[in-house]
């Protein structure tokens, strides 16, 4: 179960931490507040290219001069919490880095811990 989310220099989030995320089921805010960016950040914690399929260098906050990080703590029912993280470094902004519990990992291995499914208006033809 997703418990804590942190976005650092990701899109319009310089440093955002959402504690107690397991009780969140709705994000509310003004247009441009970063609601979709939170979802995009979460999507990077699963295998694949993310919700928007954007290039990694485009995800770093404008003017940050650095890479970005997205991390989450999962409460695992059978044991200790699991810490997932992904992002880029300033010296290699096009290379995705992944960690599980602080150890280097691969994006494919994220699927062992977190699975995500998306249904957008374009996919369900709600607004078509």
JSON list of C-alpha atoms in Angstrom, two decimals, residues 119-128:
[
{"chain": "A", "resi": 119, "resn": "UNK", "atom": "CA", "xyz": [-7.96, 5.02, -17.24]},
{"chain": "A", "resi": 120, "resn": "UNK", "atom": "CA", "xyz": [-8.05, 8.44, -18.85]},
{"chain": "A", "resi": 121, "resn": "UNK", "atom": "CA", "xyz": [-10.96, 10.14, -20.62]},
{"chain": "A", "resi": 122, "resn": "UNK", "atom": "CA", "xyz": [-9.25, 9.51, -23.96]},
{"chain": "A", "resi": 123, "resn": "UNK", "atom": "CA", "xyz": [-9.09, 5.80, -23.17]},
{"chain": "A", "resi": 124, "resn": "UNK", "atom": "CA", "xyz": [-12.68, 5.30, -22.02]},
{"chain": "A", "resi": 125, "resn": "UNK", "atom": "CA", "xyz": [-14.16, 7.66, -24.67]},
{"chain": "A", "resi": 126, "resn": "UNK", "atom": "CA", "xyz": [-16.00, 9.52, -21.91]},
{"chain": "A", "resi": 127, "resn": "UNK", "atom": "CA", "xyz": [-15.65, 12.88, -23.66]},
{"chain": "A", "resi": 128, "resn": "UNK", "atom": "CA", "xyz": [-15.66, 11.61, -27.25]}
]
